[in-house]
PDB file of C-alpha atoms and ligand atoms in Angstrom:
ATOM      1  CA  MET A   5      83.913  84.095 115.648  1.00  0.00           C
ATOM      2  CA  GLY A   6      86.698  83.716 118.234  1.00  0.00           C
ATOM      3  CA  ARG A   7      89.718  85.955 117.797  1.00  0.00           C
ATOM      4  CA  THR A   8      93.228  85.519 119.173  1.00  0.00           C
ATOM      5  CA  LEU A   9      95.706  88.312 118.558  1.00  0.00           C
ATOM      6  CA  LEU A  10      98.603  86.763 116.664  1.00  0.00           C
ATOM      7  CA  TYR A  11     100.599  89.858 115.817  1.00  0.00           C
ATOM      8  CA  GLU A  12     100.340  93.587 116.268  1.00  0.00           C
ATOM      9  CA  GLY A  13     102.087  95.709 113.665  1.00  0.00           C
ATOM     10  CA  LYS A  14     102.448  99.427 113.201  1.00  0.00           C
ATOM     11  CA  ALA A  15      99.233  99.844 111.251  1.00  0.00           C
ATOM     12  CA  LYS A  16      97.481  96.472 111.625  1.00  0.00           C
ATOM     13  CA  GLN A  17      96.484  93.764 114.070  1.00  0.00           C
ATOM     14  CA  ILE A  18      96.366  90.178 112.831  1.00  0.00           C
ATOM     15  CA  PHE A  19      94.030  87.673 114.498  1.00  0.00           C
ATOM     16  CA  GLU A  20      93.745  83.922 114.304  1.00  0.00           C
ATOM     17  CA  THR A  21      90.198  82.603 113.895  1.00  0.00           C
ATOM     18  CA  ASP A  22      88.417  79.283 114.531  1.00  0.00           C
ATOM     19  CA  GLU A  23      88.727  78.640 110.809  1.00  0.00           C
ATOM     20  CA  ALA A  24      91.992  76.850 109.946  1.00  0.00           C
ATOM     21  CA  GLY A  25      94.221  78.713 107.533  1.00  0.00           C
ATOM     22  CA  VAL A  26      92.241  81.946 107.832  1.00  0.00           C
ATOM     23  CA  LEU A  27      93.305  85.201 109.477  1.00  0.00           C
ATOM     24  CA  LEU A  28      91.703  88.565 110.115  1.00  0.00           C
ATOM     25  CA  HIS A  29      93.650  91.745 109.311  1.00  0.00           C
ATOM     26  CA  ARG A  30      92.328  94.695 111.301  1.00  0.00           C
ATOM     27  CA  TYR A  31      93.518  98.040 109.930  1.00  0.00           C
ATOM     28  CA  LYS A  32      94.309 100.621 112.621  1.00  0.00           C
ATOM     29  CA  ASP A  33      94.124 104.414 112.543  1.00  0.00           C
ATOM     30  CA  GLU A  34      97.771 104.653 113.655  1.00  0.00           C
ATOM     31  CA  ALA A  35     100.530 105.633 111.255  1.00  0.00           C
ATOM     32  CA  THR A  36     104.272 105.380 111.645  1.00  0.00           C
ATOM     33  CA  ALA A  37     107.112 106.474 109.397  1.00  0.00           C
ATOM     34  CA  PHE A  38     110.912 106.399 109.333  1.00  0.00           C
ATOM     35  CA  ASN A  39     111.089 102.992 111.004  1.00  0.00           C
ATOM     36  CA  ALA A  40     108.546 104.078 113.679  1.00  0.00           C
ATOM     37  CA  ARG A  41     110.535 107.161 114.730  1.00  0.00           C
ATOM     38  CA  LYS A  42     107.528 109.285 113.675  1.00  0.00           C
ATOM     39  CA  ARG A  43     104.073 108.380 114.938  1.00  0.00           C
ATOM     40  CA  GLY A  44     100.582 109.710 114.416  1.00  0.00           C
ATOM     41  CA  SER A  45      96.981 108.682 113.833  1.00  0.00           C
ATOM     42  CA  TRP A  46      93.814 110.002 112.301  1.00  0.00           C
ATOM     43  CA  ALA A  47      90.191 108.920 112.341  1.00  0.00           C
ATOM     44  CA  GLY A  48      89.131 106.978 109.273  1.00  0.00           C
ATOM     45  CA  LYS A  49      92.607 105.826 108.218  1.00  0.00           C
ATOM     46  CA  GLY A  50      91.938 102.167 109.019  1.00  0.00           C
ATOM     47  CA  ARG A  51      88.566 102.267 107.277  1.00  0.00           C
ATOM     48  CA  ALA A  52      90.035 103.916 104.167  1.00  0.00           C
ATOM     49  CA  ASN A  53      93.010 101.546 103.925  1.00  0.00           C
ATOM     50  CA  ALA A  54      90.893  98.429 104.510  1.00  0.00           C
ATOM     51  CA  ALA A  55      88.438  99.404 101.764  1.00  0.00           C
ATOM     52  CA  ILE A  56      91.181 100.472  99.333  1.00  0.00           C
ATOM     53  CA  SER A  57      93.163  97.259  99.925  1.00  0.00           C
ATOM     54  CA  ALA A  58      90.046  95.098  99.542  1.00  0.00           C
ATOM     55  CA  ALA A  59      89.083  96.769  96.262  1.00  0.00           C
ATOM     56  CA  ILE A  60      92.620  96.453  94.869  1.00  0.00           C
ATOM     57  CA  PHE A  61      93.072  92.815  95.921  1.00  0.00           C
ATOM     58  CA  ALA A  62      89.695  91.933  94.380  1.00  0.00           C
ATOM     59  CA  TYR A  63      90.719  93.731  91.176  1.00  0.00           C
ATOM     60  CA  LEU A  64      94.075  91.909  91.026  1.00  0.00           C
ATOM     61  CA  GLU A  65      92.372  88.544  91.623  1.00  0.00           C
ATOM     62  CA  ARG A  66      90.069  89.279  88.679  1.00  0.00           C
ATOM     63  CA  ARG A  67      93.220  89.945  86.647  1.00  0.00           C
ATOM     64  CA  GLY A  68      94.575  86.491  87.554  1.00  0.00           C
ATOM     65  CA  ILE A  69      97.041  87.593  90.254  1.00  0.00           C
ATOM     66  CA  PRO A  70      96.882  85.327  93.323  1.00  0.00           C
ATOM     67  CA  THR A  71      96.435  87.213  96.628  1.00  0.00           C
ATOM     68  CA  HIS A  72      95.750  86.353 100.252  1.00  0.00           C
ATOM     69  CA  PHE A  73      92.451  88.260 100.175  1.00  0.00           C
ATOM     70  CA  ILE A  74      89.224  86.351 100.882  1.00  0.00           C
ATOM     71  CA  GLU A  75      86.657  89.037 101.753  1.00  0.00           C
ATOM     72  CA  GLN A  76      86.040  92.203 103.725  1.00  0.00           C
ATOM     73  CA  VAL A  77      84.182  91.356 106.948  1.00  0.00           C
ATOM     74  CA  ASP A  78      83.639  94.813 108.476  1.00  0.00           C
ATOM     75  CA  GLU A  79      84.719  98.413 107.900  1.00  0.00           C
ATOM     76  CA  VAL A  80      88.280  97.845 109.092  1.00  0.00           C
ATOM     77  CA  THR A  81      88.757  94.083 108.776  1.00  0.00           C
ATOM     78  CA  LEU A  82      89.714  91.807 105.886  1.00  0.00           C
ATOM     79  CA  LYS A  83      89.616  88.021 105.969  1.00  0.00           C
ATOM     80  CA  THR A  84      92.806  86.567 104.453  1.00  0.00           C
ATOM     81  CA  ARG A  85      94.542  83.260 103.815  1.00  0.00           C
ATOM     82  CA  ARG A  86      97.174  82.430 106.400  1.00  0.00           C
ATOM     83  CA  LEU A  87     100.622  82.537 104.812  1.00  0.00           C
ATOM     84  CA  GLN A  88     104.232  81.925 105.711  1.00  0.00           C
ATOM     85  CA  MET A  89     105.722  85.294 104.819  1.00  0.00           C
ATOM     86  CA  LEU A  90     108.967  85.717 102.903  1.00  0.00           C
ATOM     87  CA  PRO A  91     111.242  88.270 104.648  1.00  0.00           C
ATOM     88  CA  VAL A  92     111.159  90.466 101.554  1.00  0.00           C
ATOM     89  CA  GLU A  93     109.665  93.835 100.685  1.00  0.00           C
ATOM     90  CA  VAL A  94     109.269  94.190  96.925  1.00  0.00           C
ATOM     91  CA  VAL A  95     109.350  97.823  95.799  1.00  0.00           C
ATOM     92  CA  VAL A  96     108.401  98.762  92.229  1.00  0.00           C
ATOM     93  CA  ARG A  97     108.923 102.250  90.813  1.00  0.00           C
ATOM     94  CA  ASN A  98     107.765 104.110  87.710  1.00  0.00           C
ATOM     95  CA  VAL A  99     108.841 107.635  88.648  1.00  0.00           C
ATOM     96  CA  ALA A 100     111.766 108.744  90.834  1.00  0.00           C
ATOM     97  CA  ALA A 101     110.863 109.634  94.427  1.00  0.00           C
ATOM     98  CA  GLY A 102     111.950 108.958  97.983  1.00  0.00           C
ATOM     99  CA  SER A 103     114.928 106.661  98.458  1.00  0.00           C
ATOM    100  CA  LEU A 104     115.475 106.138  94.697  1.00  0.00           C
ATOM    101  CA  SER A 105     115.924 109.890  94.234  1.00  0.00           C
ATOM    102  CA  ARG A 106     118.554 109.802  96.968  1.00  0.00           C
ATOM    103  CA  LEU A 107     120.198 106.675  95.512  1.00  0.00           C
ATOM    104  CA  LEU A 108     120.531 107.958  91.934  1.00  0.00           C
ATOM    105  CA  GLY A 109     120.580 111.721  92.570  1.00  0.00           C
ATOM    106  CA  TYR A 110     117.374 112.171  90.522  1.00  0.00           C
ATOM    107  CA  GLU A 111     114.900 114.959  91.214  1.00  0.00           C
ATOM    108  CA  GLU A 112     111.536 113.649  92.424  1.00  0.00           C
ATOM    109  CA  GLY A 113     109.102 113.291  89.535  1.00  0.00           C
ATOM    110  CA  ARG A 114     111.680 112.252  86.929  1.00  0.00           C
ATOM    111  CA  PRO A 115     110.146 109.430  84.874  1.00  0.00           C
ATOM    112  CA  LEU A 116     112.145 106.198  84.718  1.00  0.00           C
ATOM    113  CA  ARG A 117     113.098 104.489  81.431  1.00  0.00           C
ATOM    114  CA  ALA A 118     111.407 101.306  82.609  1.00  0.00           C
ATOM    115  CA  PRO A 119     109.940 100.120  85.928  1.00  0.00           C
ATOM    116  CA  ILE A 120     112.588  99.433  88.573  1.00  0.00           C
ATOM    117  CA  VAL A 121     112.173  96.539  91.019  1.00  0.00           C
ATOM    118  CA  GLU A 122     114.023  96.524  94.338  1.00  0.00           C
ATOM    119  CA  LEU A 123     114.112  93.681  96.842  1.00  0.00           C
ATOM    120  CA  CYS A 124     114.532  94.778 100.468  1.00  0.00           C
ATOM    121  CA  TYR A 125     115.143  92.639 103.524  1.00  0.00           C
ATOM    122  CA  LYS A 126     112.154  92.956 105.874  1.00  0.00           C
ATOM    123  CA  ASN A 127     114.049  93.617 109.073  1.00  0.00           C
ATOM    124  CA  ASP A 128     113.204  96.680 111.185  1.00  0.00           C
ATOM    125  CA  ALA A 129     116.410  96.430 113.239  1.00  0.00           C
ATOM    126  CA  LEU A 130     118.456  96.794 110.040  1.00  0.00           C
ATOM    127  CA  GLY A 131     116.141  99.428 108.519  1.00  0.00           C
ATOM    128  CA  ASP A 132     114.836  97.162 105.704  1.00  0.00           C
ATOM    129  CA  PRO A 133     117.997  97.416 103.529  1.00  0.00           C
ATOM    130  CA  MET A 134     117.933  96.824  99.786  1.00  0.00           C
ATOM    131  CA  LEU A 135     119.888  93.603  99.082  1.00  0.00           C
ATOM    132  CA  ASN A 136     120.886  91.707  95.955  1.00  0.00           C
ATOM    133  CA  TRP A 137     120.181  88.051  95.115  1.00  0.00           C
ATOM    134  CA  TYR A 138     123.499  86.893  96.565  1.00  0.00           C
ATOM    135  CA  HIS A 139     122.587  88.390  99.938  1.00  0.00           C
ATOM    136  CA  PHE A 140     119.105  86.865  99.835  1.00  0.00           C
ATOM    137  CA  ARG A 141     120.522  83.433  98.957  1.00  0.00           C
ATOM    138  CA  GLU A 142     122.791  83.791 101.989  1.00  0.00           C
ATOM    139  CA  LEU A 143     119.630  84.413 104.050  1.00  0.00           C
ATOM    140  CA  GLY A 144     118.137  81.172 102.694  1.00  0.00           C
ATOM    141  CA  LEU A 145     115.835  82.425  99.942  1.00  0.00           C
ATOM    142  CA  THR A 146     115.696  80.441  96.721  1.00  0.00           C
ATOM    143  CA  ASP A 147     116.007  81.730  93.167  1.00  0.00           C
ATOM    144  CA  GLU A 148     112.418  80.571  92.606  1.00  0.00           C
ATOM    145  CA  GLU A 149     111.246  82.801  95.459  1.00  0.00           C
ATOM    146  CA  LEU A 150     113.313  85.794  94.330  1.00  0.00           C
ATOM    147  CA  GLY A 151     112.163  85.402  90.726  1.00  0.00           C
ATOM    148  CA  PHE A 152     108.561  85.120  91.859  1.00  0.00           C
ATOM    149  CA  CYS A 153     108.904  88.321  93.927  1.00  0.00           C
ATOM    150  CA  GLU A 154     110.304  90.303  91.010  1.00  0.00           C
ATOM    151  CA  GLY A 155     107.804  88.901  88.526  1.00  0.00           C
ATOM    152  CA  LEU A 156     104.880  89.508  90.870  1.00  0.00           C
ATOM    153  CA  GLY A 157     106.014  93.089  91.436  1.00  0.00           C
ATOM    154  CA  LEU A 158     106.066  93.745  87.690  1.00  0.00           C
ATOM    155  CA  ARG A 159     102.687  92.036  87.133  1.00  0.00           C
ATOM    156  CA  VAL A 160     101.073  94.043  89.926  1.00  0.00           C
ATOM    157  CA  ASN A 161     102.590  97.198  88.462  1.00  0.00           C
ATOM    158  CA  ALA A 162     101.330  96.376  84.964  1.00  0.00           C
ATOM    159  CA  ALA A 163      97.821  95.904  86.380  1.00  0.00           C
ATOM    160  CA  LEU A 164      97.752  98.813  88.823  1.00  0.00           C
ATOM    161  CA  ARG A 165      99.382 101.560  86.792  1.00  0.00           C
ATOM    162  CA  PRO A 166      96.457 101.698  84.338  1.00  0.00           C
ATOM    163  CA  PHE A 167      93.944 101.038  87.176  1.00  0.00           C
ATOM    164  CA  PHE A 168      95.129 104.160  89.005  1.00  0.00           C
ATOM    165  CA  GLY A 169      95.715 106.021  85.730  1.00  0.00           C
ATOM    166  CA  GLU A 170      92.037 105.696  84.807  1.00  0.00           C
ATOM    167  CA  ARG A 171      91.273 107.250  88.172  1.00  0.00           C
ATOM    168  CA  GLY A 172      93.510 110.255  87.595  1.00  0.00           C
ATOM    169  CA  LEU A 173      96.364 108.935  89.750  1.00  0.00           C
ATOM    170  CA  GLU A 174      99.990 108.310  88.801  1.00  0.00           C
ATOM    171  CA  LEU A 175     101.352 105.204  90.492  1.00  0.00           C
ATOM    172  CA  VAL A 176     104.818 106.542  91.317  1.00  0.00           C
ATOM    173  CA  ASP A 177     105.945 103.526  93.372  1.00  0.00           C
ATOM    174  CA  PHE A 178     104.685 100.913  95.807  1.00  0.00           C
ATOM    175  CA  LYS A 179     105.725  98.106  98.131  1.00  0.00           C
ATOM    176  CA  ILE A 180     104.248  94.609  98.290  1.00  0.00           C
ATOM    177  CA  GLU A 181     104.949  91.471 100.295  1.00  0.00           C
ATOM    178  CA  VAL A 182     104.776  87.792  99.378  1.00  0.00           C
ATOM    179  CA  GLY A 183     103.891  84.652 101.305  1.00  0.00           C
ATOM    180  CA  ARG A 184     103.266  80.930 100.796  1.00  0.00           C
ATOM    181  CA  ASP A 185     100.043  79.141 101.708  1.00  0.00           C
ATOM    182  CA  ALA A 186      99.888  75.666 103.293  1.00  0.00           C
ATOM    183  CA  GLU A 187     100.185  74.074  99.821  1.00  0.00           C
ATOM    184  CA  GLY A 188     103.336  76.077  99.100  1.00  0.00           C
ATOM    185  CA  ARG A 189     101.710  78.442  96.607  1.00  0.00           C
ATOM    186  CA  MET A 190     103.270  81.894  96.605  1.00  0.00           C
ATOM    187  CA  MET A 191     100.955  84.886  96.481  1.00  0.00           C
ATOM    188  CA  LEU A 192     100.572  88.595  97.125  1.00  0.00           C
ATOM    189  CA  ALA A 193     100.050  89.467 100.804  1.00  0.00           C
ATOM    190  CA  ASP A 194      99.955  92.391 103.255  1.00  0.00           C
ATOM    191  CA  GLU A 195      98.184  95.521 101.940  1.00  0.00           C
ATOM    192  CA  ILE A 196      98.064  97.937  99.024  1.00  0.00           C
ATOM    193  CA  SER A 197      96.979 101.395 100.163  1.00  0.00           C
ATOM    194  CA  PRO A 198      98.196 105.004 100.352  1.00  0.00           C
ATOM    195  CA  ASP A 199     100.412 103.762 103.212  1.00  0.00           C
ATOM    196  CA  THR A 200     102.343 101.548 100.796  1.00  0.00           C
ATOM    197  CA  CYS A 201     102.013 103.395  97.453  1.00  0.00           C
ATOM    198  CA  ARG A 202     102.996 106.842  96.221  1.00  0.00           C
ATOM    199  CA  LEU A 203     100.026 108.197  94.298  1.00  0.00           C
ATOM    200  CA  TRP A 204     100.175 111.615  92.658  1.00  0.00           C
ATOM    201  CA  ASP A 205      97.213 113.417  91.132  1.00  0.00           C
ATOM    202  CA  LYS A 206      97.846 113.366  87.369  1.00  0.00           C
ATOM    203  CA  LYS A 207      96.578 116.909  86.812  1.00  0.00           C
ATOM    204  CA  THR A 208      97.926 118.802  89.828  1.00  0.00           C
ATOM    205  CA  GLY A 209     100.819 116.572  90.906  1.00  0.00           C
ATOM    206  CA  GLU A 210      99.393 116.671  94.420  1.00  0.00           C
ATOM    207  CA  ARG A 211     100.578 113.811  96.633  1.00  0.00           C
ATOM    208  CA  LEU A 212      97.674 111.667  97.801  1.00  0.00           C
ATOM    209  CA  ASP A 213      99.558 109.220 100.013  1.00  0.00           C
ATOM    210  CA  LYS A 214     101.566 108.743 103.183  1.00  0.00           C
ATOM    211  CA  ASP A 215     104.169 111.329 102.148  1.00  0.00           C
ATOM    212  CA  ARG A 216     101.617 113.910 103.410  1.00  0.00           C
ATOM    213  CA  PHE A 217     102.168 112.412 106.882  1.00  0.00           C
ATOM    214  CA  ARG A 218     105.904 111.706 106.498  1.00  0.00           C
ATOM    215  CA  ARG A 219     106.651 115.243 105.291  1.00  0.00           C
ATOM    216  CA  ASP A 220     104.020 117.149 107.340  1.00  0.00           C
ATOM    217  CA  LEU A 221     102.265 118.409 104.206  1.00  0.00           C
ATOM    218  CA  GLY A 222      98.820 118.591 105.878  1.00  0.00           C
ATOM    219  CA  GLY A 223      95.539 117.264 104.454  1.00  0.00           C
ATOM    220  CA  VAL A 224      96.482 113.633 104.997  1.00  0.00           C
ATOM    221  CA  GLU A 225      92.982 112.550 106.014  1.00  0.00           C
ATOM    222  CA  GLU A 226      91.467 114.235 102.939  1.00  0.00           C
ATOM    223  CA  ALA A 227      94.088 112.621 100.687  1.00  0.00           C
ATOM    224  CA  TYR A 228      93.243 109.078 101.862  1.00  0.00           C
ATOM    225  CA  GLU A 229      89.507 109.807 101.500  1.00  0.00           C
ATOM    226  CA  GLU A 230      90.125 111.055  97.952  1.00  0.00           C
ATOM    227  CA  VAL A 231      91.995 107.853  97.023  1.00  0.00           C
ATOM    228  CA  LEU A 232      89.191 105.806  98.588  1.00  0.00           C
ATOM    229  CA  ARG A 233      86.591 107.731  96.567  1.00  0.00           C
ATOM    230  CA  ARG A 234      88.502 107.248  93.310  1.00  0.00           C
ATOM    231  CA  VAL A 235      89.310 103.561  93.907  1.00  0.00           C
ATOM    232  CA  THR A 236      85.862 102.451  95.058  1.00  0.00           C
ATOM    233  CA  GLY A 237      83.681 105.040  93.308  1.00  0.00           C
ATOM    234  CA  GLY A 238      84.832 104.544  89.732  1.00  0.00           C
ATOM    235  CA  GLU A 239      83.657 102.030  87.173  1.00  0.00           C
ATOM    236  CA  ASP A 240      84.554  98.416  87.821  1.00  0.00           C
ATOM    237  CA  SER A 241      87.290  97.659  85.294  1.00  0.00           C
TER     238      SER A 241
HETATM  239  O1  C5P B 422     111.059 105.124 100.881  1.00  0.00           O
HETATM  240  P1  C5P B 422     111.064 104.556  99.498  1.00  0.00           P
HETATM  241  O2  C5P B 422     111.184 105.595  98.416  1.00  0.00           O
HETATM  242  O3  C5P B 422     112.052 103.444  99.317  1.00  0.00           O
HETATM  243  O4  C5P B 422     109.606 103.878  99.321  1.00  0.00           O
HETATM  244  C1  C5P B 422     109.205 103.319  98.078  1.00  0.00           C
HETATM  245  C2  C5P B 422     107.722 102.906  98.181  1.00  0.00           C
HETATM  246  O5  C5P B 422     107.582 101.789  99.068  1.00  0.00           O
HETATM  247  C3  C5P B 422     106.802 103.988  98.728  1.00  0.00           C
HETATM  248  O6  C5P B 422     105.557 103.906  98.040  1.00  0.00           O
HETATM  249  C4  C5P B 422     106.620 103.621 100.184  1.00  0.00           C
HETATM  250  O7  C5P B 422     105.360 104.027 100.671  1.00  0.00           O
HETATM  251  C5  C5P B 422     106.719 102.106 100.132  1.00  0.00           C
HETATM  252  N1  C5P B 422     107.319 101.519 101.348  1.00  0.00           N
HETATM  253  C6  C5P B 422     106.530 100.832 102.281  1.00  0.00           C
HETATM  254  N2  C5P B 422     107.094 100.276 103.393  1.00  0.00           N
HETATM  255  C7  C5P B 422     108.409 100.357 103.613  1.00  0.00           C
HETATM  256  C8  C5P B 422     109.237 101.043 102.703  1.00  0.00           C
HETATM  257  C9  C5P B 422     108.661 101.615 101.572  1.00  0.00           C
HETATM  258  O8  C5P B 422     105.320 100.722 102.063  1.00  0.00           O
HETATM  259  N3  C5P B 422     108.928  99.783 104.694  1.00  0.00           N
END
């Protein structure tokens, strides 16, 4: 299959294929944090994230949530539907951590009364700021798109919190992205992996996600492998 590099991101390359409307997402071993001010890489990261994302997208599809995922084609590559991406990062939180702890002055680990959804403007130059609906309307987004983003975030959370819970992991928070296919259907896109989720071991509280890299906690490779083992090794719910 012919491949033309369409886009190279921090942790992924995206290729066009001969097949119309189909892309290949190749997960890299590189990691960046703090708007690419911190960089690193480790062997097996791309393989772990590709397999974790594939398993989660397949699970969400079985739960009736539309995603861009078609199939995994090799260890580090997923075949996806080509989408027009909305410039939005949807963050959903169950437990205070990271920027929410700074925003509200909450200690990390404080449970939230109810899930919190945040919409952020996907714009590296501006540092992906959290905006409200008025700002997004100014940027040209419609209420239908904003409502879909919030609703999708909550549906994904409602599906994934028990999915991870059964695997001994607390889904503290996560980020998703949304795009439209050629027919205008909106769906879940990008990836769901320890790069984009905070996952804490329910028994020990150990962080099994990218915070190990961001905060130099060590054991980052082992943490991703542990999430991979729990996500792909468990029963198929
Ligand atoms: O940094 P913050 O606390 O806002 O991150 C919330 C969640 O969104 C975390 O799980 C983080 O990994 C994810 N995130 C992301 N990409 C970003 C910003 C946040 O995957 N650009």
